[in-house]
Amino acid sequence: DSGVTQTPKHLITATGQRVTLRCSPRSGDLSVYWYQQSLDQGLQFLIQYYNGEERAKGNILERFSAQQFPDLHSELNLSSLELGDSALYFCASSFRLAGGTDTQYFGPGTRLTVL
Amino acid sequence: GQQLNQSPQSMFIQEGEDVSMNCTSSSIFNTWLWYKQDPGEGPVLLIALYKAGELTSNGRLTAQFGITRKDSFLNISASIPSDVGIYFCAGRDHNQGGKLIFGQGTELSVKP
């Protein structure tokens, strides 16, 4: 158990819909990262928040957005869903913003299926 | 999206055999990490490397941070059935914040 929790575990929805994925980081961790894992693209970095502020952006679509709340949990919002958005979405957390010996620990993921 | 070159893509070995996999990058990294992922689970950190040339062990696992900072390898000695899974390398460039760049993964199958 990494200490990172994600809900829900599975999500099945239809095209055009909007969903929210939730992540609680390990106790004491200030950074939260979101990654998408698909068969064709592998594990891809989406976005990073540190202590409530967005700090880095990767291959995140404009239809996707995220935020980190004062209690440090984070939500990833996916809207106008398309079939190609079906994937595993992972949250990871670490103590620091970046660098040094900072290490990311991953949650169990949310499997999103868009029908 | 950006990915590291990880090889081999898959391996089928006999229990007790040693395994080696590696990752290469066209750019320099400050940190190399190796993760293992079981079906339906998130990646679990195996070994973290923070200095060029560093050689680190974790039980039967040994990993090295290449001296050029553009590559890393992972060795598993005396494999056992529970080693089955997908192994990922990941690199981090401190100038790009905390994001990790992942390899495509090596799927390991161990025959008892």
Coordinates of N, CA and C in Angstrom, one line a residue:
Chain A
D1 N 0.8 -1.2 0.0 CA 0.0 0.0 0.0 C 0.9 1.3 0.0
S2 N 0.7 2.1 -1.1 CA 1.6 3.2 -1.2 C 1.2 4.4 -0.3
G3 N 0.0 4.4 0.2 CA -0.6 5.5 1.0 C -1.3 6.5 0.1
V4 N -1.3 6.3 -1.2 CA -2.1 7.2 -2.1 C -3.4 6.5 -2.4
T5 N -4.5 7.2 -2.2 CA -5.8 6.6 -2.5 C -6.5 7.3 -3.7
Q6 N -7.2 6.5 -4.4 CA -7.9 7.0 -5.6 C -9.3 6.4 -5.6
T7 N -10.2 7.3 -6.0 CA -11.6 6.8 -6.1 C -12.2 7.5 -7.4
P8 N -13.1 6.8 -8.1 CA -13.5 5.4 -7.9 C -12.4 4.5 -8.5
K9 N -12.5 3.2 -8.3 CA -11.6 2.2 -8.9 C -12.0 2.0 -10.3
H10 N -13.3 2.0 -10.6 CA -13.7 1.8 -12.0 C -14.8 2.8 -12.3
L11 N -14.8 3.3 -13.5 CA -15.8 4.2 -14.0 C -16.2 3.9 -15.4
I12 N -17.5 3.7 -15.6 CA -18.0 3.5 -17.0 C -19.0 4.6 -17.3
T13 N -18.8 5.2 -18.4 CA -19.6 6.3 -18.8 C -19.8 6.4 -20.3
A14 N -20.6 7.3 -20.8 CA -20.8 7.4 -22.2 C -20.1 8.6 -22.8
T15 N -19.9 8.6 -24.1 CA -19.3 9.7 -24.8 C -20.1 11.0 -24.6
G16 N -19.3 12.1 -24.5 CA -19.9 13.4 -24.2 C -20.1 13.7 -22.7
Q17 N -20.0 12.7 -21.9 CA -20.2 13.0 -20.5 C -19.0 13.6 -19.8
R18 N -19.2 13.9 -18.5 CA -18.1 14.5 -17.7 C -18.0 13.7 -16.4
V19 N -16.7 13.4 -16.0 CA -16.4 12.7 -14.8 C -15.4 13.4 -14.0
T20 N -15.4 13.0 -12.7 CA -14.4 13.5 -11.8 C -13.7 12.4 -11.1
L21 N -12.3 12.4 -11.1 CA -11.5 11.4 -10.4 C -10.9 12.1 -9.2
R22 N -10.8 11.3 -8.1 CA -10.3 11.9 -6.9 C -9.1 11.2 -6.4
C23 N -8.2 12.0 -5.8 CA -6.9 11.4 -5.3 C -6.6 12.1 -4.0
S24 N -6.2 11.2 -3.0 CA -5.7 11.7 -1.7 C -4.2 11.3 -1.6
P25 N -3.3 12.3 -1.5 CA -1.9 11.9 -1.5 C -1.5 11.3 -0.1
R26 N -0.3 10.8 -0.1 CA 0.3 10.2 1.1 C 0.3 11.4 2.2
S27 N 0.2 11.0 3.4 CA 0.2 12.0 4.5 C 1.5 12.7 4.4
G28 N 1.5 14.1 4.4 CA 2.7 14.9 4.4 C 3.1 15.3 3.0
D29 N 2.7 14.6 2.0 CA 3.1 14.9 0.6 C 2.4 16.2 0.1
L30 N 3.1 17.1 -0.5 CA 2.5 18.3 -1.0 C 2.3 18.3 -2.5
S31 N 3.0 17.5 -3.2 CA 2.9 17.4 -4.7 C 2.0 16.3 -5.1
V32 N 1.1 16.6 -6.0 CA 0.3 15.6 -6.6 C 0.4 15.6 -8.1
Y33 N 0.6 14.4 -8.7 CA 0.8 14.3 -10.2 C -0.4 13.4 -10.7
W34 N -0.8 13.7 -12.0 CA -1.7 12.8 -12.6 C -1.1 12.3 -13.9
Y35 N -1.3 11.0 -14.1 CA -0.8 10.3 -15.3 C -1.9 9.5 -16.0
Q36 N -1.8 9.4 -17.3 CA -2.7 8.6 -18.0 C -2.0 7.4 -18.6
Q37 N -2.5 6.2 -18.5 CA -1.9 5.0 -19.1 C -2.9 4.4 -20.1
S38 N -2.4 4.4 -21.3 CA -3.2 3.7 -22.4 C -2.3 2.7 -23.1
L39 N -2.9 1.8 -23.9 CA -2.2 0.8 -24.5 C -1.2 1.4 -25.6
D40 N -1.7 2.4 -26.3 CA -0.9 2.9 -27.4 C 0.1 4.0 -27.0
Q41 N -0.2 4.7 -25.9 CA 0.7 5.8 -25.5 C 1.5 5.5 -24.2
G42 N 1.2 4.4 -23.5 CA 1.9 4.1 -22.3 C 1.6 5.1 -21.2
L43 N 2.5 5.2 -20.2 CA 2.3 6.1 -19.1 C 2.7 7.5 -19.5
Q44 N 1.7 8.5 -19.5 CA 2.0 9.8 -19.9 C 1.7 10.8 -18.7
F45 N 2.5 11.7 -18.5 CA 2.3 12.8 -17.5 C 1.3 13.8 -18.0
L46 N 0.3 14.1 -17.1 CA -0.7 15.0 -17.5 C -0.5 16.4 -16.8
I47 N -0.4 16.4 -15.4 CA -0.3 17.7 -14.7 C 0.2 17.5 -13.3
Q48 N 0.9 18.5 -12.8 CA 1.4 18.5 -11.4 C 0.9 19.7 -10.6
Y49 N 0.5 19.4 -9.4 CA 0.1 20.5 -8.4 C 1.0 20.4 -7.2
Y50 N 1.4 21.5 -6.7 CA 2.2 21.6 -5.5 C 1.5 22.5 -4.5
N51 N 1.1 22.0 -3.4 CA 0.5 22.9 -2.3 C -0.6 23.8 -2.9
G52 N -1.4 23.2 -3.7 CA -2.6 24.0 -4.2 C -2.4 24.7 -5.6
E53 N -1.1 24.8 -6.0 CA -0.9 25.5 -7.3 C -0.4 24.6 -8.4
E54 N -0.9 24.9 -9.6 CA -0.4 24.1 -10.8 C 1.0 24.5 -11.0
R55 N 1.9 23.4 -11.2 CA 3.3 23.7 -11.3 C 3.9 23.1 -12.6
A56 N 3.2 22.2 -13.2 CA 3.8 21.6 -14.5 C 2.6 21.0 -15.3
K57 N 2.7 21.2 -16.6 CA 1.7 20.6 -17.5 C 2.4 19.7 -18.5
G58 N 1.7 18.6 -18.8 CA 2.2 17.7 -19.8 C 1.2 17.6 -20.9
N59 N 1.0 16.4 -21.4 CA 0.1 16.2 -22.5 C -1.4 16.1 -22.1
I60 N -1.8 17.2 -21.5 CA -3.2 17.2 -21.0 C -4.1 18.0 -22.0
L61 N -5.2 17.3 -22.3 CA -6.1 17.9 -23.3 C -6.8 19.1 -22.6
E62 N -7.3 20.0 -23.5 CA -8.1 21.2 -22.9 C -9.4 20.8 -22.3
R63 N -9.9 19.6 -22.7 CA -11.1 19.1 -22.1 C -10.9 18.6 -20.7
F64 N -9.6 18.5 -20.3 CA -9.3 17.9 -19.0 C -8.8 19.1 -18.1
S65 N -9.2 19.0 -16.8 CA -8.7 20.0 -15.9 C -8.5 19.4 -14.5
A66 N -7.7 20.0 -13.7 CA -7.5 19.5 -12.4 C -7.4 20.6 -11.4
Q67 N -7.4 20.3 -10.1 CA -7.2 21.2 -9.0 C -6.8 20.4 -7.8
Q68 N -6.1 21.2 -6.9 CA -5.7 20.6 -5.6 C -6.3 21.5 -4.6
F69 N -6.9 20.9 -3.6 CA -7.7 21.6 -2.6 C -6.8 21.9 -1.4
P70 N -7.2 22.8 -0.5 CA -6.4 23.1 0.7 C -6.1 21.9 1.6
D71 N -6.9 20.9 1.6 CA -6.5 19.7 2.3 C -5.6 18.8 1.5
L72 N -5.1 19.2 0.4 CA -4.1 18.6 -0.5 C -4.7 17.5 -1.4
H73 N -6.0 17.1 -1.2 CA -6.5 16.1 -2.2 C -6.7 16.8 -3.5
S74 N -6.7 16.0 -4.6 CA -6.8 16.6 -5.9 C -7.9 15.9 -6.7
E75 N -8.4 16.6 -7.6 CA -9.5 16.1 -8.5 C -9.1 16.3 -10.0
L76 N -9.3 15.3 -10.8 CA -9.1 15.4 -12.2 C -10.4 15.4 -12.9
N77 N -10.8 16.4 -13.6 CA -12.1 16.5 -14.3 C -11.9 16.3 -15.8
L78 N -12.7 15.3 -16.3 CA -12.6 15.0 -17.7 C -14.0 15.3 -18.3
S79 N -14.0 16.1 -19.4 CA -15.3 16.5 -19.9 C -15.4 16.1 -21.4
S80 N -16.6 16.2 -21.9 CA -16.8 15.9 -23.4 C -16.1 14.6 -23.7
L81 N -16.3 13.6 -23.0 CA -15.5 12.4 -23.1 C -15.6 11.7 -24.5
E82 N -14.5 11.2 -24.9 CA -14.5 10.5 -26.2 C -14.0 9.1 -25.9
L83 N -14.2 8.2 -26.9 CA -13.9 6.8 -26.8 C -12.4 6.7 -26.4
G84 N -11.6 7.5 -27.1 CA -10.1 7.5 -26.9 C -9.6 7.9 -25.5
D85 N -10.6 8.4 -24.7 CA -10.2 8.8 -23.3 C -10.2 7.6 -22.4
S86 N -10.7 6.5 -22.9 CA -10.7 5.2 -22.0 C -9.2 4.9 -21.7
A87 N -8.9 4.8 -20.4 CA -7.6 4.5 -20.0 C -7.5 4.3 -18.5
L88 N -6.4 4.0 -18.0 CA -6.1 4.0 -16.6 C -5.6 5.4 -16.2
Y89 N -6.1 6.0 -15.2 CA -5.6 7.3 -14.7 C -5.0 7.1 -13.3
F90 N -3.8 7.5 -13.2 CA -3.0 7.3 -11.9 C -2.7 8.7 -11.3
C91 N -2.8 8.7 -10.0 CA -2.4 9.8 -9.2 C -1.1 9.4 -8.5
A92 N -0.1 10.2 -8.4 CA 1.1 10.0 -7.6 C 1.3 11.2 -6.7
S93 N 2.0 10.9 -5.6 CA 2.3 12.1 -4.7 C 3.8 12.0 -4.3
S94 N 4.3 13.1 -4.0 CA 5.7 13.2 -3.4 C 5.7 14.4 -2.5
F95 N 6.8 14.5 -1.7 CA 6.9 15.5 -0.7 C 7.2 16.9 -1.3
R96 N 8.2 16.9 -2.2 CA 8.8 18.1 -2.7 C 8.1 18.5 -4.0
L97 N 8.5 19.7 -4.4 CA 8.1 20.2 -5.8 C 8.8 19.4 -6.8
A98 N 10.1 19.3 -6.7 CA 10.9 18.6 -7.7 C 12.3 18.4 -7.2
G99 N 13.1 17.5 -7.9 CA 14.5 17.5 -7.6 C 14.9 16.7 -6.4
G100 N 16.2 16.7 -6.2 CA 16.8 16.0 -5.1 C 16.5 14.5 -5.1
T101 N 16.2 14.0 -3.9 CA 15.8 12.6 -3.8 C 14.3 12.4 -3.7
D102 N 13.6 13.3 -4.1 CA 12.1 13.2 -4.1 C 11.6 12.1 -4.9
T103 N 10.7 11.3 -4.4 CA 10.2 10.1 -5.0 C 8.7 10.1 -5.1
Q104 N 8.2 9.7 -6.3 CA 6.8 9.6 -6.5 C 6.2 8.2 -6.2
Y105 N 5.1 8.2 -5.4 CA 4.4 7.0 -5.1 C 3.1 7.0 -5.7
F106 N 2.7 5.9 -6.4 CA 1.5 5.9 -7.2 C 0.3 5.3 -6.4
G107 N -0.9 5.8 -6.7 CA -2.1 5.2 -6.2 C -2.5 4.0 -7.1
P108 N -3.6 3.3 -6.8 CA -4.0 2.1 -7.5 C -4.7 2.4 -8.8
G109 N -5.0 3.7 -9.1 CA -5.6 4.0 -10.4 C -7.1 4.0 -10.4
T110 N -7.6 4.7 -11.4 CA -9.0 4.6 -11.8 C -9.1 4.2 -13.2
R111 N -9.8 3.1 -13.5 CA -10.0 2.6 -14.9 C -11.3 3.3 -15.4
L112 N -11.1 4.1 -16.4 CA -12.2 4.8 -17.1 C -12.5 4.1 -18.4
T113 N -13.8 3.7 -18.6 CA -14.2 3.2 -19.8 C -15.3 4.1 -20.4
V114 N -15.1 4.5 -21.6 CA -16.1 5.4 -22.3 C -16.7 4.6 -23.4
L115 N -18.0 4.5 -23.3 CA -18.8 3.6 -24.3 C -19.5 4.5 -25.3
Chain B
G1 N 3.3 11.2 -27.2 CA 4.0 11.7 -26.0 C 5.4 11.2 -25.9
Q2 N 6.2 11.8 -25.0 CA 7.5 11.4 -24.9 C 7.7 10.1 -24.1
Q3 N 8.6 9.3 -24.6 CA 8.8 8.0 -23.9 C 10.3 7.7 -24.0
L4 N 10.8 6.9 -23.0 CA 12.1 6.4 -23.1 C 12.1 5.1 -23.9
N5 N 13.3 4.7 -24.4 CA 13.4 3.5 -25.2 C 13.8 2.3 -24.2
Q6 N 12.9 1.5 -23.9 CA 13.1 0.4 -23.0 C 13.1 -0.9 -23.7
S7 N 14.0 -1.8 -23.4 CA 14.1 -3.1 -24.0 C 14.6 -4.2 -23.0
P8 N 14.2 -5.4 -23.2 CA 13.3 -5.9 -24.3 C 11.8 -5.5 -23.9
Q9 N 10.9 -5.7 -24.9 CA 9.5 -5.4 -24.7 C 8.9 -6.5 -23.8
S10 N 9.4 -7.8 -24.0 CA 8.9 -8.9 -23.2 C 10.0 -9.9 -23.1
M11 N 9.9 -10.7 -22.0 CA 10.8 -11.8 -21.7 C 10.1 -13.0 -21.1
F12 N 10.5 -14.2 -21.7 CA 9.9 -15.4 -21.1 C 11.1 -16.2 -20.6
I13 N 11.2 -16.4 -19.3 CA 12.3 -17.0 -18.7 C 11.9 -18.2 -17.8
Q14 N 12.9 -19.0 -17.4 CA 12.7 -20.1 -16.5 C 13.0 -19.6 -15.1
E15 N 12.2 -20.1 -14.1 CA 12.5 -19.8 -12.7 C 14.0 -20.0 -12.4
G16 N 14.6 -19.1 -11.7 CA 16.0 -19.3 -11.3 C 16.9 -18.5 -12.2
E17 N 16.5 -18.2 -13.4 CA 17.3 -17.4 -14.4 C 17.5 -16.0 -14.0
D18 N 18.5 -15.4 -14.4 CA 18.7 -13.9 -14.2 C 18.1 -13.1 -15.4
V19 N 17.7 -11.9 -15.1 CA 17.0 -11.1 -16.1 C 17.7 -9.7 -16.2
S20 N 17.8 -9.2 -17.4 CA 18.4 -7.8 -17.5 C 17.5 -7.0 -18.5
M21 N 17.2 -5.8 -18.1 CA 16.5 -4.9 -19.0 C 17.1 -3.5 -18.9
N22 N 16.9 -2.7 -20.0 CA 17.6 -1.4 -19.9 C 16.7 -0.3 -20.6
C23 N 17.1 0.9 -20.3 CA 16.4 2.1 -20.8 C 17.4 3.0 -21.3
T24 N 17.1 3.7 -22.5 CA 18.0 4.7 -23.0 C 17.2 5.9 -23.3
S25 N 17.8 7.1 -23.3 CA 17.2 8.3 -23.5 C 18.0 9.2 -24.4
S26 N 17.4 10.1 -25.2 CA 18.2 11.0 -26.0 C 18.6 12.2 -25.2
S27 N 18.0 12.4 -24.0 CA 18.3 13.5 -23.2 C 18.8 13.1 -21.8
I28 N 19.4 14.0 -21.1 CA 20.0 13.7 -19.8 C 18.9 13.7 -18.7
F29 N 19.1 12.8 -17.8 CA 18.2 12.8 -16.6 C 19.0 13.0 -15.3
N30 N 18.4 13.5 -14.3 CA 19.0 13.7 -13.0 C 18.6 12.5 -12.1
T31 N 17.5 11.8 -12.4 CA 17.0 10.7 -11.6 C 16.5 9.6 -12.5
W32 N 16.8 8.4 -12.1 CA 16.3 7.2 -12.8 C 15.5 6.4 -11.8
L33 N 14.3 6.0 -12.1 CA 13.5 5.1 -11.2 C 13.1 3.9 -12.0
W34 N 13.0 2.8 -11.2 CA 12.4 1.6 -11.8 C 11.2 1.2 -10.9
Y35 N 10.1 0.9 -11.7 CA 8.8 0.6 -11.1 C 8.4 -0.8 -11.6
K36 N 7.6 -1.5 -10.8 CA 6.9 -2.7 -11.3 C 5.4 -2.5 -11.2
Q37 N 4.7 -3.0 -12.2 CA 3.2 -2.9 -12.2 C 2.6 -4.2 -12.4
D38 N 1.7 -4.6 -11.4 CA 0.9 -5.8 -11.6 C -0.4 -5.5 -12.2
P39 N -1.1 -6.4 -12.9 CA -2.3 -6.2 -13.5 C -3.3 -5.5 -12.6
G40 N -3.9 -4.4 -13.1 CA -4.9 -3.7 -12.3 C -4.4 -2.9 -11.2
E41 N -3.1 -2.7 -11.0 CA -2.6 -2.0 -9.9 C -1.7 -0.8 -10.4
G42 N -1.4 0.0 -9.5 CA -0.5 1.1 -9.8 C 1.0 0.7 -9.8
P43 N 1.9 1.5 -10.4 CA 3.3 1.1 -10.4 C 3.8 1.2 -9.0
V44 N 4.7 0.3 -8.6 CA 5.3 0.2 -7.3 C 6.8 0.5 -7.5
L45 N 7.3 1.4 -6.7 CA 8.7 1.8 -6.8 C 9.6 0.6 -6.3
L46 N 10.6 0.3 -7.2 CA 11.6 -0.8 -6.8 C 12.9 -0.2 -6.4
I47 N 13.4 0.7 -7.2 CA 14.7 1.3 -7.0 C 14.8 2.7 -7.5
A48 N 15.4 3.6 -6.8 CA 15.6 5.0 -7.2 C 17.1 5.3 -7.3
L49 N 17.5 5.9 -8.3 CA 18.9 6.3 -8.6 C 19.1 7.8 -8.7
Y50 N 20.0 8.4 -8.0 CA 20.1 9.8 -8.0 C 21.4 10.4 -8.5
K51 N 22.4 9.5 -8.7 CA 23.7 10.0 -9.2 C 24.3 9.2 -10.3
A52 N 24.9 9.8 -11.3 CA 25.5 9.1 -12.4 C 26.5 8.1 -11.9
G53 N 26.4 6.9 -12.4 CA 27.3 5.8 -12.0 C 26.9 5.1 -10.8
E54 N 25.8 5.5 -10.2 CA 25.3 4.9 -8.9 C 24.8 3.5 -9.2
L55 N 25.2 2.5 -8.4 CA 24.7 1.2 -8.5 C 24.0 0.9 -7.2
T56 N 22.8 0.5 -7.3 CA 21.9 0.3 -6.0 C 21.2 -1.1 -6.1
S57 N 21.2 -1.8 -5.0 CA 20.5 -3.1 -4.9 C 19.3 -3.0 -3.9
N58 N 18.3 -3.8 -4.2 CA 17.2 -4.0 -3.4 C 16.8 -5.5 -3.4
G59 N 17.4 -6.3 -2.5 CA 17.3 -7.7 -2.5 C 17.9 -8.3 -3.8
R60 N 17.1 -9.0 -4.6 CA 17.6 -9.6 -5.8 C 17.7 -8.7 -7.0
L61 N 17.3 -7.4 -6.8 CA 17.3 -6.4 -7.8 C 18.5 -5.5 -7.7
T62 N 19.1 -5.2 -8.8 CA 20.2 -4.3 -8.9 C 20.0 -3.4 -10.1
A63 N 20.2 -2.1 -9.9 CA 20.0 -1.1 -11.0 C 21.2 -0.2 -11.0
Q64 N 21.5 0.4 -12.1 CA 22.6 1.3 -12.3 C 22.1 2.5 -13.1
F65 N 22.6 3.7 -12.7 CA 22.4 5.0 -13.3 C 23.6 5.1 -14.3
G66 N 23.4 5.2 -15.6 CA 24.5 5.2 -16.5 C 25.4 6.5 -16.4
I67 N 26.6 6.3 -16.7 CA 27.6 7.4 -16.5 C 27.3 8.6 -17.4
T68 N 26.7 8.3 -18.5 CA 26.3 9.4 -19.4 C 25.0 10.1 -19.0
R69 N 24.3 9.6 -18.0 CA 23.1 10.1 -17.5 C 21.9 9.9 -18.5
K70 N 22.2 9.1 -19.6 CA 21.2 8.8 -20.6 C 20.7 7.4 -20.6
D71 N 21.1 6.6 -19.6 CA 20.7 5.2 -19.6 C 20.7 4.6 -18.2
S72 N 20.0 3.5 -18.1 CA 19.9 2.8 -16.8 C 19.6 1.4 -17.1
F73 N 20.0 0.5 -16.3 CA 19.6 -0.9 -16.4 C 19.1 -1.5 -15.1
L74 N 18.3 -2.5 -15.2 CA 17.8 -3.3 -14.0 C 18.1 -4.7 -14.2
N75 N 18.7 -5.3 -13.2 CA 19.0 -6.8 -13.2 C 18.2 -7.4 -12.1
I76 N 17.6 -8.6 -12.4 CA 16.9 -9.4 -11.4 C 17.6 -10.7 -11.4
S77 N 18.1 -11.1 -10.2 CA 18.8 -12.4 -10.1 C 17.9 -13.5 -9.6
A78 N 18.2 -14.7 -10.0 CA 17.4 -15.9 -9.5 C 15.9 -15.6 -9.5
S79 N 15.4 -15.4 -10.7 CA 13.9 -15.0 -10.8 C 13.0 -16.1 -10.1
I80 N 11.9 -15.6 -9.6 CA 10.9 -16.4 -9.0 C 9.5 -16.1 -9.6
P81 N 8.5 -17.0 -9.5 CA 7.3 -16.7 -10.1 C 6.6 -15.3 -9.8
S82 N 6.8 -14.8 -8.6 CA 6.2 -13.6 -8.2 C 6.9 -12.4 -8.8
D83 N 8.0 -12.6 -9.6 CA 8.6 -11.5 -10.3 C 7.8 -11.1 -11.6
V84 N 6.8 -12.0 -11.9 CA 6.0 -11.7 -13.1 C 5.3 -10.4 -13.0
G85 N 5.3 -9.6 -14.1 CA 4.7 -8.3 -14.1 C 5.3 -7.4 -15.2
I86 N 5.0 -6.2 -15.2 CA 5.6 -5.2 -16.2 C 6.5 -4.3 -15.4
Y87 N 7.7 -4.2 -15.9 CA 8.7 -3.3 -15.3 C 8.9 -2.1 -16.1
F88 N 8.8 -0.9 -15.5 CA 9.0 0.4 -16.2 C 10.2 1.1 -15.6
C89 N 10.9 1.7 -16.5 CA 11.9 2.7 -16.1 C 11.3 4.1 -16.2
A90 N 11.8 5.0 -15.5 CA 11.3 6.4 -15.5 C 12.4 7.3 -15.3
G91 N 12.5 8.4 -16.0 CA 13.5 9.4 -15.8 C 12.9 10.7 -15.5
R92 N 13.7 11.5 -14.7 CA 13.3 12.8 -14.4 C 14.4 13.9 -14.6
D93 N 14.0 14.9 -15.3 CA 14.9 16.1 -15.5 C 14.5 17.2 -14.5
H94 N 15.4 17.5 -13.6 CA 15.0 18.5 -12.6 C 14.6 19.8 -13.1
N95 N 15.2 20.1 -14.3 CA 14.8 21.4 -15.0 C 13.4 21.4 -15.5
Q96 N 12.8 20.3 -15.5 CA 11.4 20.2 -16.0 C 10.4 19.8 -14.9
G97 N 10.8 20.2 -13.7 CA 10.0 19.9 -12.5 C 10.0 18.5 -12.1
G98 N 8.8 18.0 -11.6 CA 8.8 16.7 -11.0 C 8.3 15.6 -12.0
K99 N 7.9 16.0 -13.2 CA 7.3 15.0 -14.1 C 8.3 13.8 -14.4
L100 N 7.7 12.6 -14.5 CA 8.5 11.5 -14.9 C 8.2 11.1 -16.4
I101 N 9.2 10.7 -17.1 CA 9.1 10.2 -18.4 C 9.3 8.7 -18.3
F102 N 8.3 7.9 -18.8 CA 8.4 6.5 -18.7 C 8.8 5.8 -19.9
G103 N 9.4 4.6 -19.8 CA 9.7 3.7 -20.9 C 8.4 2.9 -21.2
Q104 N 8.5 2.1 -22.3 CA 7.3 1.4 -22.7 C 6.9 0.2 -21.9
G105 N 7.9 -0.2 -21.0 CA 7.7 -1.3 -20.2 C 8.3 -2.6 -20.7
T106 N 8.7 -3.5 -19.8 CA 9.2 -4.8 -20.1 C 8.2 -5.8 -19.4
E107 N 7.6 -6.7 -20.2 CA 6.7 -7.6 -19.6 C 7.4 -8.9 -19.3
L108 N 7.5 -9.3 -18.0 CA 8.3 -10.5 -17.6 C 7.4 -11.6 -17.3
S109 N 7.6 -12.8 -17.9 CA 6.9 -14.0 -17.6 C 7.9 -15.0 -17.1
V110 N 7.6 -15.7 -16.0 CA 8.5 -16.6 -15.4 C 7.8 -18.0 -15.3
K111 N 8.5 -19.0 -15.9 CA 7.9 -20.3 -15.9 C 8.5 -21.1 -14.8
P112 N 7.6 -21.7 -13.9 CA 8.1 -22.4 -12.8 C 8.9 -23.7 -13.2

